[in-house]
Short mmCIF file of C-alpha atoms and ligand atoms in Angstrom, two decimals:
data_model
loop_
_atom_site.label_atom_id
_atom_site.label_comp_id
_atom_site.label_asym_id
_atom_site.label_seq_id
_atom_site.Cartn_x
_atom_site.Cartn_y
_atom_site.Cartn_z
CA UNK A 1 0.00 0.00 0.00
CA UNK A 2 1.23 3.51 -0.75
CA UNK A 3 1.31 6.05 2.05
CA UNK A 4 1.25 9.76 2.63
CA UNK A 5 1.96 9.33 6.34
CA UNK A 6 5.46 9.33 7.82
CA UNK A 7 4.74 6.29 9.99
CA UNK A 8 3.81 2.97 8.46
CA UNK A 9 2.21 0.36 10.66
CA UNK A 10 2.74 -3.34 10.07
CA UNK A 11 -0.41 -5.19 11.06
CA UNK A 12 -1.47 -8.83 11.02
CA UNK A 13 -4.52 -9.75 8.97
CA UNK A 14 -6.54 -12.98 8.82
CA UNK A 15 -9.02 -13.47 5.99
CA UNK A 16 -11.07 -15.98 7.98
CA UNK A 17 -13.81 -18.33 6.77
CA UNK A 18 -17.20 -18.08 5.06
CA UNK A 19 -17.74 -14.45 4.01
CA UNK A 20 -14.45 -13.57 5.77
CA UNK A 21 -12.32 -13.40 2.58
CA UNK A 22 -15.01 -11.34 0.78
CA UNK A 23 -15.35 -8.72 3.50
CA UNK A 24 -11.59 -8.64 4.10
CA UNK A 25 -10.86 -8.03 0.41
CA UNK A 26 -13.44 -5.25 0.37
CA UNK A 27 -11.98 -3.66 3.52
CA UNK A 28 -8.43 -3.84 2.21
CA UNK A 29 -9.48 -2.23 -1.07
CA UNK A 30 -10.93 0.73 0.84
CA UNK A 31 -7.87 0.99 3.11
CA UNK A 32 -5.59 1.03 0.09
CA UNK A 33 -7.66 3.59 -1.80
CA UNK A 34 -7.69 5.82 1.30
CA UNK A 35 -3.90 5.62 1.45
CA UNK A 36 -3.92 4.07 4.93
CA UNK A 37 -0.24 3.72 5.92
CA UNK A 38 -0.33 -0.02 6.53
CA UNK A 39 1.90 -2.97 5.70
CA UNK A 40 -0.01 -6.24 5.90
CA UNK A 41 1.18 -9.63 7.12
CA UNK A 42 -1.43 -12.35 6.50
CA UNK A 43 -1.82 -15.41 8.72
CA UNK A 44 -4.01 -18.49 8.44
CA UNK A 45 -6.46 -19.16 11.28
CA UNK A 46 -9.85 -20.80 11.57
CA UNK A 47 -11.04 -23.84 9.61
CA UNK A 48 -7.72 -24.41 7.83
CA UNK A 49 -5.87 -24.43 11.17
CA UNK A 50 -8.51 -26.60 12.89
CA UNK A 51 -8.23 -29.08 10.00
CA UNK A 52 -4.44 -29.22 10.48
CA UNK A 53 -5.14 -30.45 14.03
CA UNK A 54 -4.70 -27.18 15.94
CA UNK A 55 -7.67 -27.41 18.35
CA UNK A 56 -7.59 -23.67 19.08
CA UNK A 57 -7.83 -22.78 15.37
CA UNK A 58 -4.46 -21.06 15.25
CA UNK A 59 -0.91 -22.20 14.43
CA UNK A 60 2.21 -21.41 16.50
CA UNK A 61 3.65 -19.42 13.55
CA UNK A 62 0.52 -17.27 13.47
CA UNK A 63 1.01 -16.42 17.15
CA UNK A 64 4.54 -15.20 16.38
CA UNK A 65 3.24 -12.85 13.69
CA UNK A 66 0.44 -11.53 15.93
CA UNK A 67 2.86 -10.87 18.79
CA UNK A 68 5.41 -9.19 16.54
CA UNK A 69 2.94 -6.79 14.94
CA UNK A 70 0.76 -6.18 18.03
CA UNK A 71 -2.24 -5.00 15.96
CA UNK A 72 -4.49 -7.58 14.33
CA UNK A 73 -7.39 -7.16 11.89
CA UNK A 74 -9.39 -10.37 11.88
CA UNK A 75 -12.20 -11.49 9.59
CA UNK A 76 -14.81 -13.83 11.09
CA UNK A 77 -13.98 -17.51 11.32
CA UNK A 78 -16.13 -20.62 11.50
CA UNK A 79 -15.88 -22.59 14.74
CA UNK A 80 -16.32 -26.31 13.94
CA UNK A 81 -19.33 -27.91 15.65
CA UNK A 82 -18.81 -30.61 18.25
CA UNK A 83 -16.48 -31.14 21.19
CA UNK A 84 -12.72 -30.79 21.31
CA UNK A 85 -12.53 -27.30 19.76
CA UNK A 86 -11.99 -24.13 21.71
CA UNK A 87 -13.31 -20.73 20.74
CA UNK A 88 -10.49 -18.93 18.96
CA UNK A 89 -11.84 -15.57 20.07
CA UNK A 90 -11.70 -16.48 23.75
CA UNK A 91 -8.20 -17.95 23.28
CA UNK A 92 -6.92 -14.80 21.54
CA UNK A 93 -8.46 -12.46 24.13
CA UNK A 94 -7.00 -14.25 27.11
CA UNK A 95 -3.62 -15.09 25.54
CA UNK A 96 -2.99 -11.49 24.48
CA UNK A 97 -4.59 -9.90 27.55
CA UNK A 98 -7.23 -8.05 25.49
CA UNK A 99 -9.15 -6.86 28.52
CA UNK A 100 -11.46 -4.31 26.90
CA UNK A 101 -14.10 -5.09 24.30
CA UNK A 102 -15.25 -1.82 22.76
CA UNK A 103 -18.42 -1.86 20.67
CA UNK A 104 -19.74 1.42 19.29
CA UNK A 105 -23.38 1.09 18.24
CA UNK A 106 -25.23 3.82 16.36
CA UNK A 107 -28.42 4.17 14.42
CA UNK A 108 -28.07 5.37 10.82
CA UNK A 109 -31.68 6.41 10.39
CA UNK A 110 -33.36 7.29 8.14
CA UNK A 111 -31.01 5.39 5.80
CA UNK A 112 -30.92 2.19 7.89
CA UNK A 113 -34.20 1.40 9.60
CA UNK A 114 -34.06 1.87 13.40
CA UNK A 115 -36.68 2.41 16.06
CA UNK A 116 -34.25 4.74 17.86
CA UNK A 117 -32.75 7.15 15.33
CA UNK A 118 -30.90 9.17 17.98
CA UNK A 119 -29.00 6.24 19.43
CA UNK A 120 -25.20 6.56 19.50
CA UNK A 121 -23.49 4.68 22.31
CA UNK A 122 -20.41 2.61 23.07
CA UNK A 123 -20.34 -0.47 25.26
CA UNK A 124 -17.04 -1.11 27.02
CA UNK A 125 -17.22 -4.68 28.18
CA UNK A 126 -14.72 -6.38 30.50
CA UNK A 127 -13.34 -9.15 28.33
CA UNK A 128 -11.47 -11.70 30.48
CA UNK A 129 -13.10 -12.23 33.88
CA UNK A 130 -16.53 -12.98 35.31
CA UNK A 131 -18.26 -16.26 34.49
CA UNK A 132 -16.16 -16.46 31.30
CA UNK A 133 -13.14 -17.48 33.39
CA UNK A 134 -14.55 -20.98 32.87
CA UNK A 135 -14.04 -22.17 36.47
CA UNK A 136 -16.85 -24.70 36.72
CA UNK A 137 -17.51 -27.78 38.82
CA UNK A 138 -19.91 -30.72 39.22
CA UNK A 139 -19.39 -31.36 42.93
CA UNK A 140 -22.39 -33.67 43.35
CA UNK A 141 -24.94 -35.48 41.21
CA UNK A 142 -27.45 -32.66 41.61
CA UNK A 143 -25.30 -29.57 41.49
CA UNK A 144 -23.19 -27.68 38.97
CA UNK A 145 -21.44 -24.48 39.90
CA UNK A 146 -19.45 -21.76 38.19
CA UNK A 147 -17.16 -19.27 39.87
CA UNK A 148 -17.83 -15.63 39.10
CA UNK A 149 -14.33 -14.23 39.31
CA UNK A 150 -14.00 -10.46 39.55
CA UNK A 151 -10.67 -8.85 40.40
CA UNK A 152 -10.00 -5.38 41.68
CA UNK A 153 -7.13 -4.66 39.26
CA UNK A 154 -9.15 -6.06 36.34
CA UNK A 155 -12.10 -3.89 37.31
CA UNK A 156 -9.99 -0.78 37.83
CA UNK A 157 -8.39 -1.21 34.41
CA UNK A 158 -11.66 -1.62 32.49
CA UNK A 159 -13.40 1.22 34.32
CA UNK A 160 -10.44 3.56 33.77
CA UNK A 161 -10.38 2.52 30.13
CA UNK A 162 -14.05 3.50 29.80
CA UNK A 163 -13.43 6.97 31.24
CA UNK A 164 -10.29 7.50 29.14
CA UNK A 165 -12.24 6.35 26.09
CA UNK A 166 -15.02 8.81 26.92
CA UNK A 167 -12.51 11.68 27.15
CA UNK A 168 -10.65 10.70 23.98
CA UNK A 169 -13.86 10.44 21.98
CA UNK A 170 -15.64 13.51 23.34
CA UNK A 171 -18.27 11.49 25.16
CA UNK A 172 -19.97 13.08 28.13
CA UNK A 173 -21.16 10.28 30.40
CA UNK A 174 -20.23 6.79 31.54
CA UNK A 175 -22.93 4.49 32.90
CA UNK A 176 -21.92 1.46 34.97
CA UNK A 177 -24.25 -1.55 35.10
CA UNK A 178 -24.04 -4.18 37.84
CA UNK A 179 -26.28 -6.33 40.01
CA UNK A 180 -24.67 -5.28 43.29
CA UNK A 181 -27.94 -5.39 45.22
CA UNK A 182 -27.59 -9.19 45.01
CA UNK A 183 -23.88 -9.87 44.39
CA UNK A 184 -22.41 -7.61 47.01
CA UNK A 185 -18.81 -8.80 46.81
CA UNK A 186 -18.31 -9.29 43.04
CA UNK A 187 -20.61 -6.72 41.45
CA UNK A 188 -20.29 -4.68 44.65
CA UNK A 189 -16.55 -4.36 44.07
CA UNK A 190 -17.11 -3.39 40.41
CA UNK A 191 -19.53 -0.63 41.46
CA UNK A 192 -17.26 0.61 44.27
CA UNK A 193 -14.22 0.80 41.99
CA UNK A 194 -16.38 2.58 39.40
CA UNK A 195 -17.30 5.25 41.98
CA UNK A 196 -13.65 5.66 43.01
CA UNK A 197 -12.37 6.01 39.44
CA UNK A 198 -15.30 8.26 38.43
CA UNK A 199 -14.22 10.77 41.09
CA UNK A 200 -10.99 11.28 39.11
CA UNK A 201 -12.97 12.33 36.01
CA UNK A 202 -15.15 15.25 37.15
CA UNK A 203 -15.61 16.32 33.50
CA UNK A 204 -17.51 13.08 32.72
CA UNK A 205 -20.94 12.37 34.22
CA UNK A 206 -21.00 9.04 36.02
CA UNK A 207 -24.12 7.02 36.79
CA UNK A 208 -24.93 3.53 37.96
CA UNK A 209 -27.86 1.32 36.94
CA UNK A 210 -28.86 -2.05 38.31
CA UNK A 211 -28.35 -4.14 35.18
CA UNK A 212 -31.90 -5.46 34.84
CA UNK A 213 -33.52 -2.04 34.74
CA UNK A 214 -30.47 -0.73 32.88
CA UNK A 215 -31.03 -3.29 30.12
CA UNK A 216 -34.70 -2.33 29.94
CA UNK A 217 -33.76 1.36 29.63
CA UNK A 218 -31.20 0.49 26.97
CA UNK A 219 -33.89 -1.28 24.95
CA UNK A 220 -36.52 1.42 25.44
CA UNK A 221 -34.46 4.64 25.52
CA UNK A 222 -31.00 3.94 24.08
CA UNK A 223 -30.58 7.65 23.27
CA UNK A 224 -30.01 8.38 26.97
CA UNK A 225 -26.75 6.36 27.03
CA UNK A 226 -23.30 7.45 25.91
CA UNK A 227 -20.59 5.06 27.21
CA UNK A 228 -21.62 1.97 29.18
CA UNK A 229 -19.06 0.00 31.19
CA UNK A 230 -19.95 -3.39 32.59
CA UNK A 231 -18.90 -6.91 33.47
CA UNK A 232 -18.22 -9.56 30.84
CA UNK A 233 -21.55 -11.43 30.79
CA UNK A 234 -23.77 -8.35 31.09
CA UNK A 235 -21.68 -6.69 28.38
CA UNK A 236 -22.21 -9.63 26.05
CA UNK A 237 -25.97 -9.42 26.47
CA UNK A 238 -26.20 -5.62 26.48
CA UNK A 239 -24.18 -5.25 23.29
CA UNK A 240 -26.50 -7.61 21.44
CA UNK A 241 -29.52 -5.70 22.75
CA UNK A 242 -27.92 -2.44 21.61
CA UNK A 243 -27.09 -3.87 18.17
CA UNK A 244 -30.59 -5.18 17.68
CA UNK A 245 -32.22 -1.95 18.81
CA UNK A 246 -29.98 0.08 16.48
CA UNK A 247 -31.08 -2.15 13.62
CA UNK A 248 -27.49 -2.69 12.64
CA UNK A 249 -26.00 -5.84 14.19
CA UNK A 250 -24.35 -6.59 10.84
CA UNK A 251 -22.55 -3.29 10.47
CA UNK A 252 -20.84 -2.85 13.80
CA UNK A 253 -17.13 -3.30 14.35
CA UNK A 254 -15.57 -4.27 17.63
CA UNK A 255 -12.17 -3.61 19.19
CA UNK A 256 -10.47 -5.91 21.67
CA UNK A 257 -7.84 -3.86 23.47
CA UNK A 258 -5.01 -4.88 25.80
CA UNK A 259 -2.02 -3.12 27.35
CA UNK A 260 0.15 -4.10 24.39
CA UNK A 261 -1.96 -5.90 21.78
CA UNK A 262 -5.20 -5.09 20.01
CA UNK A 263 -7.52 -7.07 17.77
CA UNK A 264 -10.23 -5.57 15.55
CA UNK A 265 -13.08 -7.51 13.99
CA UNK A 266 -16.68 -7.34 12.81
CA UNK A 267 -19.33 -8.17 15.38
CA UNK A 268 -20.95 -10.72 13.04
CA UNK A 269 -19.77 -14.26 12.23
CA UNK A 270 -18.71 -16.03 9.03
CA UNK A 271 -22.30 -16.19 7.63
CA UNK A 272 -21.87 -19.52 5.81
CA UNK A 273 -25.44 -19.17 4.46
CA UNK A 274 -24.43 -16.34 2.11
CA UNK A 275 -20.75 -17.14 1.65
CA UNK A 276 -19.39 -17.05 -1.91
CA UNK A 277 -22.42 -15.18 -3.33
CA UNK A 278 -20.80 -11.75 -3.32
CA UNK A 279 -23.67 -10.20 -1.36
CA UNK A 280 -22.06 -9.83 2.11
CA UNK A 281 -22.02 -6.42 3.70
CA UNK A 282 -18.37 -5.48 4.41
CA UNK A 283 -19.33 -2.67 6.83
CA UNK A 284 -18.66 -4.59 10.07
CA UNK A 285 -15.03 -5.29 9.23
CA UNK A 286 -14.59 -1.86 7.62
CA UNK A 287 -15.83 -0.16 10.81
CA UNK A 288 -13.46 -2.37 12.81
CA UNK A 289 -10.65 -1.18 10.53
CA UNK A 290 -11.70 2.42 11.22
CA UNK A 291 -11.43 1.72 14.95
CA UNK A 292 -8.00 0.21 14.27
CA UNK A 293 -6.80 3.31 12.43
CA UNK A 294 -7.89 5.52 15.33
CA UNK A 295 -6.04 3.17 17.69
CA UNK A 296 -2.93 3.48 15.52
CA UNK A 297 -3.14 7.29 15.70
CA UNK A 298 -4.34 7.62 12.10
CA UNK A 299 -7.57 9.49 12.85
CA UNK A 300 -7.59 11.58 9.63
CA UNK A 301 -7.58 8.43 7.43
CA UNK A 302 -10.18 6.83 9.73
CA UNK A 303 -12.41 9.89 9.32
CA UNK A 304 -12.04 9.88 5.51
CA UNK A 305 -13.13 6.24 5.36
CA UNK A 306 -15.95 6.58 7.90
CA UNK A 307 -17.35 9.65 6.13
CA UNK A 308 -17.18 7.96 2.72
CA UNK A 309 -19.04 5.00 4.24
CA UNK A 310 -21.71 7.27 5.80
CA UNK A 311 -22.11 9.06 2.46
CA UNK A 312 -22.58 5.70 0.74
CA UNK A 313 -25.32 4.80 3.23
CA UNK A 314 -26.95 8.16 2.48
CA UNK A 315 -26.76 7.48 -1.27
CA UNK A 316 -29.13 4.54 -0.79
CA UNK A 317 -26.76 2.00 -2.32
CA UNK A 318 -27.32 -0.81 0.16
CA UNK A 319 -26.27 -4.45 0.37
CA UNK A 320 -29.06 -7.00 0.65
CA UNK A 321 -29.09 -7.08 4.47
CA UNK A 322 -29.77 -3.31 4.66
CA UNK A 323 -31.95 -3.00 1.59
CA UNK A 324 -35.50 -1.78 2.27
CA UNK A 325 -38.10 -0.54 -0.14
CA UNK A 326 -38.56 3.16 0.42
CA UNK A 327 -35.22 3.60 2.23
CA UNK A 328 -32.81 2.21 -0.36
CA UNK A 329 -32.10 3.48 -3.85
CA UNK A 330 -30.65 0.21 -5.17
CA UNK A 331 -29.51 -3.18 -3.86
CA UNK A 332 -25.79 -3.66 -4.54
CA UNK A 333 -23.22 -6.44 -4.23
CA UNK A 334 -20.28 -6.41 -1.84
CA UNK A 335 -18.00 -5.24 -4.66
CA UNK A 336 -20.37 -2.50 -5.84
CA UNK A 337 -20.80 -1.24 -2.27
CA UNK A 338 -17.02 -1.17 -1.87
CA UNK A 339 -16.59 0.74 -5.16
CA UNK A 340 -19.23 3.21 -3.99
CA UNK A 341 -17.30 3.88 -0.77
CA UNK A 342 -14.04 4.34 -2.67
CA UNK A 343 -15.69 6.79 -5.09
CA UNK A 344 -16.88 8.84 -2.10
CA UNK A 345 -13.52 9.13 -0.30
CA UNK A 346 -13.20 12.81 0.58
CA UNK A 347 -16.99 13.32 0.72
CA UNK A 348 -18.85 14.23 3.89
CA UNK A 349 -22.32 13.06 4.85
CA UNK A 350 -25.11 15.61 4.52
CA UNK A 351 -27.63 14.26 7.00
CA UNK A 352 -25.85 11.65 9.12
CA UNK A 353 -23.47 13.01 11.72
CA UNK A 354 -19.98 13.44 10.30
CA UNK A 355 -17.36 11.12 11.79
CA UNK A 356 -14.73 12.86 13.90
CA UNK A 357 -12.13 10.98 15.86
CA UNK A 358 -9.53 11.92 18.44
CA UNK A 359 -6.03 10.83 17.52
CA UNK A 360 -5.09 10.37 21.18
CA UNK A 361 -4.21 6.77 21.95
CA UNK A 362 -5.76 5.56 25.17
CA UNK A 363 -3.29 4.41 27.76
CA UNK A 364 -4.34 3.06 31.11
CA UNK A 365 -1.74 2.76 33.89
CA UNK A 366 -1.15 -0.62 35.48
CA UNK A 367 -3.52 -0.80 38.46
CA UNK A 368 -1.83 -0.44 41.83
CA UNK A 369 -2.23 -3.47 44.08
CA UNK A 370 -4.58 -2.48 46.90
CA UNK A 371 -3.24 -2.52 50.47
CA UNK A 372 -5.71 -4.28 52.72
CA UNK A 373 -5.60 -6.01 56.08
CA UNK A 374 -6.74 -9.60 55.79
CA UNK A 375 -7.49 -11.87 58.71
CA UNK A 376 -8.48 -15.50 58.46
CA UNK A 377 -11.93 -15.77 60.00
CA UNK A 378 -13.13 -19.33 59.41
CA UNK A 379 -13.92 -21.86 56.72
CA UNK A 380 -16.89 -22.88 54.58
CA UNK A 381 -16.87 -26.59 53.81
CA UNK A 382 -19.11 -27.97 51.07
CA UNK A 383 -20.31 -31.51 51.67
CA UNK A 384 -22.31 -34.02 49.70
CA UNK A 385 -24.95 -35.49 51.98
CA UNK A 386 -28.00 -37.41 50.88
CA UNK A 387 -29.48 -39.21 53.88
CA UNK A 388 -33.17 -39.93 54.03
CA UNK A 389 -35.27 -36.83 54.44
CA UNK A 390 -32.32 -34.49 53.88
CA UNK A 391 -33.00 -33.11 57.35
CA UNK A 392 -30.41 -30.42 58.13
CA UNK A 393 -30.67 -30.97 61.87
CA UNK A 394 -29.50 -34.57 61.37
CA UNK A 395 -26.54 -33.36 59.27
CA UNK A 396 -25.74 -30.68 61.88
CA UNK A 397 -25.59 -33.30 64.66
CA UNK A 398 -23.20 -35.49 62.63
CA UNK A 399 -20.99 -32.51 61.88
CA UNK A 400 -20.92 -31.22 65.46
CA UNK A 401 -19.83 -34.65 66.62
CA UNK A 402 -17.07 -34.82 63.99
CA UNK A 403 -15.54 -31.41 64.85
CA UNK A 404 -16.12 -31.49 68.62
CA UNK A 405 -12.39 -31.80 69.43
CA UNK A 406 -11.35 -28.75 67.30
CA UNK A 407 -11.51 -25.01 68.05
CA UNK A 408 -14.01 -24.17 65.27
CA UNK A 409 -17.78 -24.52 65.62
CA UNK A 410 -20.53 -25.09 63.07
CA UNK A 411 -22.44 -21.77 62.83
CA UNK A 412 -24.48 -22.13 59.64
CA UNK A 413 -25.66 -24.60 57.01
CA UNK A 414 -27.14 -23.46 53.71
CA UNK A 415 -28.62 -25.42 50.83
CA UNK A 416 -28.77 -23.56 47.50
CA UNK A 417 -27.83 -20.47 49.50
CA UNK A 418 -30.83 -20.77 51.80
CA UNK A 419 -30.19 -21.03 55.54
CA UNK A 420 -31.36 -24.40 56.86
CA UNK A 421 -29.43 -24.46 60.16
CA UNK A 422 -29.72 -23.11 62.81
CA UNK A 423 -32.92 -21.62 61.28
CA UNK A 424 -35.13 -24.45 60.07
CA UNK A 425 -38.18 -22.68 58.71
CA UNK A 426 -37.42 -22.91 54.97
CA UNK A 427 -39.75 -24.68 52.55
CA UNK A 428 -37.05 -24.50 49.87
CA UNK A 429 -36.03 -27.58 47.86
CA UNK A 430 -33.14 -29.50 49.47
CA UNK A 431 -30.37 -30.86 47.26
CA UNK A 432 -27.42 -33.17 48.03
CA UNK A 433 -24.98 -30.22 48.29
CA UNK A 434 -24.59 -28.36 51.62
CA UNK A 435 -22.47 -25.40 52.63
CA UNK A 436 -21.34 -25.63 56.24
CA UNK A 437 -19.71 -22.62 57.93
CA UNK A 438 -17.19 -22.92 60.75
CA UNK A 439 -16.04 -20.01 62.89
CA UNK A 440 -14.03 -19.93 66.12
CA UNK A 441 -16.18 -20.62 69.13
CA UNK A 442 -15.64 -17.06 70.38
CA UNK A 443 -17.05 -15.59 67.14
CA UNK A 444 -20.38 -17.33 67.37
CA UNK A 445 -22.06 -14.40 69.11
CA UNK A 446 -18.79 -12.99 70.52
CA UNK A 447 -15.98 -10.72 69.27
CA UNK A 448 -14.11 -11.54 66.03
CA UNK A 449 -11.07 -13.77 66.37
CA UNK A 450 -8.46 -14.79 63.83
CA UNK A 451 -7.52 -18.39 63.21
CA UNK A 452 -4.54 -20.21 61.70
CA UNK A 453 -4.66 -21.93 58.33
CA UNK A 454 -4.01 -25.22 60.14
CA UNK A 455 -7.10 -24.72 62.31
CA UNK A 456 -9.20 -23.99 59.22
CA UNK A 457 -7.93 -26.97 57.23
CA UNK A 458 -8.36 -29.32 60.20
CA UNK A 459 -12.14 -28.95 59.78
CA UNK A 460 -12.51 -30.84 56.45
CA UNK A 461 -10.08 -33.47 57.72
CA UNK A 462 -12.18 -33.97 60.89
CA UNK A 463 -15.37 -34.11 58.79
CA UNK A 464 -13.85 -36.76 56.53
CA UNK A 465 -12.82 -38.68 59.68
CA UNK A 466 -16.45 -38.52 60.80
CA UNK A 467 -17.60 -40.14 57.54
CA UNK A 468 -18.85 -36.93 55.89
CA UNK A 469 -17.98 -36.46 52.20
CA UNK A 470 -16.23 -33.12 51.66
CA UNK A 471 -16.54 -31.79 48.09
CA UNK A 472 -15.02 -28.33 48.48
CA UNK A 473 -13.74 -25.65 50.83
CA UNK A 474 -13.39 -21.88 50.93
CA UNK A 475 -11.27 -20.20 53.60
CA UNK A 476 -13.10 -17.13 54.94
CA UNK A 477 -11.32 -13.78 55.32
CA UNK A 478 -12.12 -10.48 56.95
CA UNK A 479 -10.88 -7.66 54.72
CA UNK A 480 -10.15 -4.36 56.46
CA UNK A 481 -12.28 -5.54 59.34
CA UNK A 482 -15.35 -6.36 57.19
CA UNK A 483 -16.60 -9.82 56.35
CA UNK A 484 -15.11 -10.85 53.01
CA UNK A 485 -17.83 -13.43 52.47
CA UNK A 486 -21.56 -13.48 52.06
CA UNK A 487 -23.46 -13.96 55.26
CA UNK A 488 -26.33 -16.38 55.71
CA UNK A 489 -28.83 -16.55 52.88
CA UNK A 490 -27.96 -15.86 49.24
CA UNK A 491 -24.48 -17.19 49.94
P1 LIG B 501 -23.44 -14.89 11.67
O1 LIG B 501 -23.20 -13.54 12.25
O2 LIG B 501 -22.35 -15.44 10.83
O3 LIG B 501 -24.79 -14.85 10.78
C1 LIG B 501 -26.07 -14.51 11.31
C2 LIG B 501 -26.97 -14.02 10.18
O4 LIG B 501 -26.54 -12.70 9.78
C3 LIG B 501 -26.91 -14.87 8.92
O5 LIG B 501 -28.16 -14.93 8.32
C4 LIG B 501 -25.96 -14.13 8.02
O6 LIG B 501 -26.18 -14.34 6.65
C5 LIG B 501 -26.20 -12.69 8.40
N1 LIG B 501 -24.96 -11.89 8.26
C6 LIG B 501 -23.89 -11.91 9.09
N2 LIG B 501 -22.94 -11.10 8.65
C7 LIG B 501 -23.40 -10.55 7.52
C8 LIG B 501 -22.88 -9.61 6.60
N3 LIG B 501 -21.65 -9.08 6.78
N4 LIG B 501 -23.62 -9.27 5.53
C9 LIG B 501 -24.84 -9.79 5.35
N5 LIG B 501 -25.42 -10.67 6.18
C10 LIG B 501 -24.69 -11.05 7.27
O7 LIG B 501 -23.77 -15.86 12.88
P2 LIG B 501 -23.92 -17.46 12.91
O8 LIG B 501 -24.64 -17.93 11.69
O9 LIG B 501 -24.48 -17.73 14.24
O10 LIG B 501 -22.44 -18.04 12.89
C11 LIG B 501 -21.77 -18.54 11.75
C12 LIG B 501 -20.36 -18.94 12.12
O11 LIG B 501 -19.62 -17.77 12.52
C13 LIG B 501 -20.26 -19.93 13.27
O12 LIG B 501 -19.27 -20.89 12.98
C14 LIG B 501 -19.81 -19.08 14.45
O13 LIG B 501 -19.08 -19.81 15.38
C15 LIG B 501 -18.97 -18.05 13.74
N6 LIG B 501 -18.81 -16.76 14.47
C16 LIG B 501 -17.58 -16.19 14.41
C17 LIG B 501 -17.36 -14.97 14.99
C18 LIG B 501 -16.01 -14.37 14.89
O14 LIG B 501 -15.13 -14.94 14.26
N7 LIG B 501 -15.78 -13.22 15.50
C19 LIG B 501 -18.43 -14.24 15.72
C20 LIG B 501 -19.72 -14.92 15.67
C21 LIG B 501 -19.88 -16.15 15.07
#
């Protein structure tokens, strides 16, 4: 590619599967015509790599190229059906530490049909933690559990990224969405860190929504949102809601950003149903490439391309997925749409809002490890117990007998998070999986005491000695004097 810029950027590209090669070729044609200062290094990933026996869909050589170039433009790939294959996207995100998933979603009404013409928001989704950490167990026949892992440094980094993004892109507010009324330690930490970081950005309005009502507001009044920052799972769901409401799931690009590496891709998949027919809409990957150019500090080229694309939408030349009688002038192929964009390089949209980007690259400092005082407070032991009647008072008697010689006492049993001992008034369904809490004798009603790790770990050993099947443990901590564990019900 020829360049008018002093800096050339070598990037990795992958043409992908299905419509991947079609939309990549279209995107590269526009980049070249716009004189984007890029040198391209292609790699093979996806079906070809899976078929060579690489279960993650990527070869070791491809990793080398990705690491060397640091910036990666990826077309969609097809994940083979059936067991034994891992999602390449999840592998790339976690291997390269791509902690932020950034999805701008706008309506392009009246040229693309949308129920919310004023909508223009960006979802910044945490990309590595939460239930996606994949820490799951089947401790008993009746129970499956997944660990929702939220870290303070991970949270601080994503929240700071959202505020820095807002500043760099002239956005005025950041909304945080959590369910901290229920998950006080995980979502509670996310919300707390959000409030702390927000205080450092007085120029940006900060607000918090409980995610259920937040999602409803996003669906009903998306115009009221600017930047949204949230946990991995909520972000996954919210970005699909936003895409659907905008009427443009197929035209959004997405950026996956880490401290060193970044990957840009369309939101959609490899669309095998229309592959090879020349009718795919290349906008998703093209918009991802625009995000990439901004990331590389090439905002002027990004603006030229984005404005040519907006002008093409205004012209009514639409690919089949966007074509609507009354809104579109003519249905065009992928190639014709691409030619139309290239012809309009240098043009500015007349009715849609002109694209303007900040050239400032977002950098987020490494989070500082928090200084806290931790004290070991007790232990929760999970046991499988399935005796007739599943009567918690019977289990409690067996347990008390087993641990009688140790310093820790049974203070609580829950089943599915519901207290069943010492309170016994629950009508809730009993399963074969019980959480049993042990605290020092003095704590049960008395002042807090700290215990040794040996004292905590002696409990499951004593239970096993008493014939009780232990299936898991969690050592309880007090953090800065407060209980670092859920109390009683909902635990
Ligand atoms: P999909 O996004 O590929 O297709 C859903 C529907 O949207 C299809 O009807 C398709 O024709 C249409 N569509 C998608 N992109 C389009 C475009 N650019 N222009 C016009 N129409 C478009 O989702 P699906 O069918 O669930 O997945 C197909 C394959 O893609 C699967 O193997 C899946 O694992 C993979 N996938 C890959 C992703 C990635 O590499 N980032 C993301 C999502 C899915």
